[in-house]
mmCIF file of C-alpha atoms in Angstrom:
data_model
loop_
_atom_site.group_PDB
_atom_site.id
_atom_site.type_symbol
_atom_site.label_atom_id
_atom_site.label_comp_id
_atom_site.label_asym_id
_atom_site.label_seq_id
_atom_site.Cartn_x
_atom_site.Cartn_y
_atom_site.Cartn_z
ATOM 1 C CA MET A 1 0.604 11.569 -15.059
ATOM 2 C CA ASP A 2 3.561 12.732 -12.954
ATOM 3 C CA ARG A 3 3.701 12.543 -9.160
ATOM 4 C CA ASN A 4 2.553 16.127 -8.649
ATOM 5 C CA ALA A 5 -0.420 15.556 -10.940
ATOM 6 C CA VAL A 6 -1.348 12.407 -9.015
ATOM 7 C CA ARG A 7 -1.070 14.319 -5.745
ATOM 8 C CA ARG A 8 -3.341 17.074 -7.032
ATOM 9 C CA ALA A 9 -5.786 14.489 -8.370
ATOM 10 C CA TRP A 10 -6.019 12.777 -5.000
ATOM 11 C CA ASP A 11 -6.411 16.084 -3.171
ATOM 12 C CA GLU A 12 -9.362 16.803 -5.463
ATOM 13 C CA VAL A 13 -11.178 13.477 -5.038
ATOM 14 C CA ALA A 14 -10.189 12.506 -1.463
ATOM 15 C CA GLU A 15 -13.449 13.545 0.158
ATOM 16 C CA THR A 16 -15.642 11.987 -2.538
ATOM 17 C CA TYR A 17 -13.676 8.736 -2.400
ATOM 18 C CA ALA A 18 -13.961 8.608 1.391
ATOM 19 C CA ALA A 19 -17.706 9.200 1.210
ATOM 20 C CA ARG A 20 -18.405 6.623 -1.505
ATOM 21 C CA ARG A 21 -16.293 3.709 -0.436
ATOM 22 C CA ASP A 22 -17.534 1.057 1.947
ATOM 23 C CA PRO A 23 -15.528 1.085 5.208
ATOM 24 C CA ASP A 24 -16.219 -2.641 5.639
ATOM 25 C CA GLY A 25 -15.497 -5.654 3.477
ATOM 26 C CA SER A 26 -13.673 -8.948 3.307
ATOM 27 C CA ASP A 27 -10.324 -7.245 2.745
ATOM 28 C CA ALA A 28 -10.492 -6.242 6.432
ATOM 29 C CA ALA A 29 -10.301 -9.954 7.238
ATOM 30 C CA LEU A 30 -6.996 -10.065 5.375
ATOM 31 C CA ILE A 31 -5.629 -7.572 7.886
ATOM 32 C CA ASP A 32 -6.780 -9.914 10.653
ATOM 33 C CA ASP A 33 -4.855 -12.723 8.935
ATOM 34 C CA LEU A 34 -1.801 -10.488 8.713
ATOM 35 C CA LEU A 35 -1.976 -9.548 12.392
ATOM 36 C CA ASP A 36 -2.516 -13.182 13.412
ATOM 37 C CA ALA A 37 0.655 -14.134 11.548
ATOM 38 C CA LEU A 38 2.583 -11.327 13.237
ATOM 39 C CA ALA A 39 1.257 -12.337 16.656
ATOM 40 C CA SER A 40 3.004 -15.697 16.307
ATOM 41 C CA ASP A 41 6.242 -14.135 15.023
ATOM 42 C CA PRO A 42 8.947 -14.195 17.754
ATOM 43 C CA ALA A 43 10.559 -11.090 16.236
ATOM 44 C CA VAL A 44 7.523 -8.989 17.202
ATOM 45 C CA GLY A 45 7.716 -9.838 20.896
ATOM 46 C CA ASP A 46 4.946 -9.071 23.362
ATOM 47 C CA GLY A 47 3.967 -5.632 22.048
ATOM 48 C CA ASP A 48 1.986 -4.569 19.003
ATOM 49 C CA PRO A 49 3.698 -4.944 15.639
ATOM 50 C CA LEU A 50 4.782 -1.757 13.911
ATOM 51 C CA VAL A 51 2.877 -1.495 10.631
ATOM 52 C CA LEU A 52 3.217 1.027 7.808
ATOM 53 C CA ASP A 53 0.098 1.667 5.707
ATOM 54 C CA VAL A 54 1.160 2.999 2.310
ATOM 55 C CA GLY A 55 -1.428 5.132 0.526
ATOM 56 C CA CYS A 56 -3.513 5.349 3.686
ATOM 57 C CA GLY A 57 -5.917 7.997 2.331
ATOM 58 C CA ASP A 58 -8.645 8.852 4.829
ATOM 59 C CA GLY A 59 -7.662 5.837 6.938
ATOM 60 C CA ALA A 60 -11.080 4.203 7.262
ATOM 61 C CA ARG A 61 -10.453 1.121 5.165
ATOM 62 C CA THR A 62 -7.019 -0.053 6.287
ATOM 63 C CA LEU A 63 -5.299 2.131 8.869
ATOM 64 C CA ALA A 64 -8.272 2.031 11.253
ATOM 65 C CA ASN A 65 -7.952 -1.771 11.411
ATOM 66 C CA LEU A 66 -4.239 -1.739 12.278
ATOM 67 C CA PRO A 67 -2.769 -1.587 15.804
ATOM 68 C CA PRO A 68 -2.697 1.812 17.564
ATOM 69 C CA GLY A 69 0.489 3.667 16.730
ATOM 70 C CA SER A 70 0.649 2.338 13.175
ATOM 71 C CA ILE A 71 1.983 4.801 10.611
ATOM 72 C CA GLY A 72 0.077 5.964 7.552
ATOM 73 C CA ILE A 73 1.769 7.638 4.600
ATOM 74 C CA ASP A 74 0.039 9.282 1.666
ATOM 75 C CA ILE A 75 0.864 11.635 -1.192
ATOM 76 C CA SER A 76 -2.360 13.593 -0.610
ATOM 77 C CA ARG A 77 -2.405 16.146 2.185
ATOM 78 C CA ARG A 78 -6.196 16.249 1.974
ATOM 79 C CA GLY A 79 -6.310 12.505 2.490
ATOM 80 C CA LEU A 80 -4.102 12.863 5.561
ATOM 81 C CA ASP A 81 -6.377 15.612 6.930
ATOM 82 C CA LEU A 82 -9.268 13.155 6.715
ATOM 83 C CA ALA A 83 -7.184 10.404 8.320
ATOM 84 C CA ARG A 84 -6.461 12.648 11.312
ATOM 85 C CA GLU A 85 -10.193 12.748 11.945
ATOM 86 C CA THR A 86 -10.785 9.052 11.259
ATOM 87 C CA VAL A 87 -7.770 7.514 13.014
ATOM 88 C CA PRO A 88 -6.528 10.104 15.542
ATOM 89 C CA GLU A 89 -4.224 7.598 17.275
ATOM 90 C CA ALA A 90 -2.244 6.867 14.093
ATOM 91 C CA ARG A 91 0.961 8.613 13.104
ATOM 92 C CA LEU A 92 0.641 10.250 9.693
ATOM 93 C CA VAL A 93 3.359 11.194 7.230
ATOM 94 C CA HIS A 94 3.189 13.056 3.924
ATOM 95 C CA GLY A 95 5.376 11.307 1.376
ATOM 96 C CA GLU A 96 5.729 9.211 -1.766
ATOM 97 C CA MET A 97 5.958 5.423 -1.809
ATOM 98 C CA SER A 98 8.962 5.112 -4.123
ATOM 99 C CA ALA A 99 11.086 7.093 -1.628
ATOM 100 C CA LEU A 100 9.796 6.190 1.829
ATOM 101 C CA PRO A 101 11.155 8.559 4.529
ATOM 102 C CA PHE A 102 11.953 5.768 7.002
ATOM 103 C CA ALA A 103 15.034 3.874 8.110
ATOM 104 C CA ALA A 104 15.767 0.366 6.838
ATOM 105 C CA ASP A 105 14.442 -2.661 8.747
ATOM 106 C CA ARG A 106 12.020 -0.533 10.747
ATOM 107 C CA PHE A 107 8.634 -2.193 10.218
ATOM 108 C CA ASP A 108 7.122 -5.574 10.996
ATOM 109 C CA ALA A 109 4.606 -5.211 8.158
ATOM 110 C CA VAL A 110 3.603 -2.997 5.257
ATOM 111 C CA THR A 111 0.072 -2.721 3.885
ATOM 112 C CA ALA A 112 -0.617 -1.079 0.515
ATOM 113 C CA TYR A 113 -4.255 -1.271 -0.510
ATOM 114 C CA HIS A 114 -5.170 0.027 -3.994
ATOM 115 C CA ALA A 115 -2.090 2.261 -3.986
ATOM 116 C CA VAL A 116 0.802 1.010 -6.123
ATOM 117 C CA PHE A 117 -1.186 1.143 -9.370
ATOM 118 C CA HIS A 118 -1.292 4.944 -9.102
ATOM 119 C CA VAL A 119 2.471 4.913 -9.839
ATOM 120 C CA GLU A 120 3.777 4.384 -13.380
ATOM 121 C CA ARG A 121 4.257 0.645 -13.891
ATOM 122 C CA GLU A 122 7.900 1.165 -14.919
ATOM 123 C CA ARG A 123 8.552 2.380 -11.367
ATOM 124 C CA HIS A 124 6.812 -0.462 -9.537
ATOM 125 C CA PRO A 125 10.094 -2.315 -8.908
ATOM 126 C CA GLU A 126 11.344 0.820 -7.091
ATOM 127 C CA VAL A 127 8.240 0.784 -4.922
ATOM 128 C CA TYR A 128 8.572 -2.894 -4.002
ATOM 129 C CA ALA A 129 12.281 -2.382 -3.296
ATOM 130 C CA GLU A 130 11.327 0.412 -0.886
ATOM 131 C CA PHE A 131 8.796 -1.844 0.838
ATOM 132 C CA ALA A 132 11.533 -4.440 1.247
ATOM 133 C CA ARG A 133 14.033 -1.873 2.502
ATOM 134 C CA VAL A 134 11.854 -0.593 5.348
ATOM 135 C CA LEU A 135 10.724 -4.088 6.398
ATOM 136 C CA ARG A 136 12.833 -6.214 8.684
ATOM 137 C CA PRO A 137 13.748 -9.697 7.396
ATOM 138 C CA GLY A 138 10.731 -11.899 7.991
ATOM 139 C CA GLY A 139 8.396 -8.907 7.833
ATOM 140 C CA ARG A 140 5.103 -9.175 5.968
ATOM 141 C CA LEU A 141 3.604 -7.352 3.014
ATOM 142 C CA LEU A 142 -0.113 -7.191 2.201
ATOM 143 C CA THR A 143 -0.788 -5.412 -1.083
ATOM 144 C CA THR A 144 -3.330 -5.316 -3.880
ATOM 145 C CA LEU A 145 -2.423 -7.548 -6.814
ATOM 146 C CA PRO A 146 -3.604 -5.997 -10.105
ATOM 147 C CA GLY A 147 -5.128 -8.542 -12.430
ATOM 148 C CA GLY A 148 -4.487 -6.825 -15.747
ATOM 149 C CA ARG A 149 -1.956 -4.801 -17.687
ATOM 150 C CA PHE A 150 -3.067 -1.201 -18.128
ATOM 151 C CA GLU A 151 -2.013 2.435 -18.099
ATOM 152 C CA THR A 152 -4.731 5.058 -18.368
ATOM 153 C CA VAL A 153 -6.193 8.255 -16.973
ATOM 154 C CA ARG A 154 -9.831 7.748 -16.014
ATOM 155 C CA ARG A 155 -11.640 11.052 -16.422
ATOM 156 C CA GLY A 156 -14.772 11.524 -14.359
ATOM 157 C CA TRP A 157 -13.481 9.075 -11.710
ATOM 158 C CA MET A 158 -14.952 10.200 -8.358
ATOM 159 C CA GLY A 159 -15.806 13.502 -10.003
ATOM 160 C CA GLY A 160 -12.202 14.159 -11.012
ATOM 161 C CA GLU A 161 -9.582 12.174 -12.880
ATOM 162 C CA MET A 162 -7.120 9.516 -11.791
ATOM 163 C CA PHE A 163 -4.082 7.723 -13.183
ATOM 164 C CA PHE A 164 -3.915 3.911 -13.101
ATOM 165 C CA SER A 165 -0.990 1.761 -14.239
ATOM 166 C CA ALA A 166 -0.026 -1.884 -13.804
ATOM 167 C CA PRO A 167 2.198 -4.393 -15.632
ATOM 168 C CA GLY A 168 -0.117 -7.386 -15.135
ATOM 169 C CA ARG A 169 -0.543 -10.061 -12.489
ATOM 170 C CA GLU A 170 2.394 -12.335 -13.306
ATOM 171 C CA ARG A 171 4.805 -9.444 -13.880
ATOM 172 C CA THR A 172 3.799 -8.005 -10.501
ATOM 173 C CA LEU A 173 4.437 -11.335 -8.778
ATOM 174 C CA ASP A 174 7.835 -11.524 -10.496
ATOM 175 C CA GLN A 175 8.652 -8.005 -9.269
ATOM 176 C CA LEU A 176 7.689 -8.905 -5.700
ATOM 177 C CA ARG A 177 9.917 -11.969 -5.779
ATOM 178 C CA ALA A 178 12.776 -9.941 -7.278
ATOM 179 C CA ALA A 179 12.451 -7.512 -4.370
ATOM 180 C CA GLY A 180 12.959 -10.391 -1.936
ATOM 181 C CA PHE A 181 9.401 -11.438 -1.088
ATOM 182 C CA THR A 182 8.712 -15.138 -0.646
ATOM 183 C CA GLU A 183 5.830 -17.394 0.427
ATOM 184 C CA VAL A 184 3.467 -15.314 -1.700
ATOM 185 C CA GLU A 185 -0.215 -16.106 -1.137
ATOM 186 C CA THR A 186 -2.892 -14.585 -3.388
ATOM 187 C CA PRO A 187 -6.275 -14.392 -1.593
ATOM 188 C CA THR A 188 -9.282 -12.638 -3.119
ATOM 189 C CA ALA A 189 -11.418 -10.084 -1.261
ATOM 190 C CA THR A 190 -13.869 -7.278 -1.920
ATOM 191 C CA ASP A 191 -12.426 -3.830 -2.598
ATOM 192 C CA PRO A 192 -13.727 -0.476 -1.232
ATOM 193 C CA LEU A 193 -16.104 0.043 -4.127
ATOM 194 C CA GLY A 194 -17.616 -3.434 -3.981
ATOM 195 C CA SER A 195 -15.596 -5.251 -6.629
ATOM 196 C CA SER A 196 -13.590 -8.438 -6.172
ATOM 197 C CA THR A 197 -9.824 -7.924 -5.966
ATOM 198 C CA GLU A 198 -6.833 -10.221 -5.570
ATOM 199 C CA PHE A 199 -4.188 -9.429 -2.972
ATOM 200 C CA ALA A 200 -0.635 -10.603 -2.361
ATOM 201 C CA LEU A 201 0.370 -11.593 1.174
ATOM 202 C CA ALA A 202 4.110 -12.225 1.295
ATOM 203 C CA THR A 203 7.074 -12.583 3.636
ATOM 204 C CA LEU A 204 10.376 -10.764 3.173
ATOM 205 C CA GLY A 205 13.338 -13.083 2.893
ATOM 206 C CA GLU A 206 16.937 -12.059 2.478
ATOM 207 C CA THR A 207 17.184 -9.361 -0.191
ATOM 208 C CA PRO A 208 20.323 -9.128 -2.362
ATOM 209 C CA ASP A 209 21.483 -5.984 -0.539
ATOM 210 C CA ARG A 210 21.113 -7.631 2.868
ATOM 211 C CA GLU A 211 22.922 -10.736 1.683
ATOM 212 C CA ALA A 212 25.786 -8.586 0.408
ATOM 213 C CA ASN A 213 26.040 -6.766 3.732
ATOM 214 C CA SER A 214 25.737 -9.859 5.953
#
């Protein structure tokens, strides 16, 4: 499924997904943990941290729990329309996660809930490299950690069809470390549809590109 097909698929199911998923759950507590860690980070200072929510969708699950002024990006324009209603104080951007339209070192944290596995698994290293690029050194990443290795189109999903792809848990952790993420924790929480899901909470160290330019 190419990027345009994924975009069309999300435009088709965005409203159904927003209606069916639970806006609450233990993964919201992970955002609290993330924000607590940022609150004690001297690089953030006295203001709110700047957080980018990748694959924000309608905004209810993740973006709504982030500080005011956080930025949500999504491939689906319909999802962003819903997010404007749900999180009117957020800044919303239409774009694709493997080519984030932001300057390097801009964000204190990136969240990516149930998002990366809608990109072909061969391109996941590009996505994690982009997360690292837009984060400042010492910035934090909170992302879903897929437990299995799969690549499939699920027909009938939310009344439409959707592409899912992942290289497996250990390969994903290796890719995160290769992108420069360290101190990787792997808590488990409930996902929007009521299942149990593992997440990766990691800190960005010095990436190879930054080391070369320092």
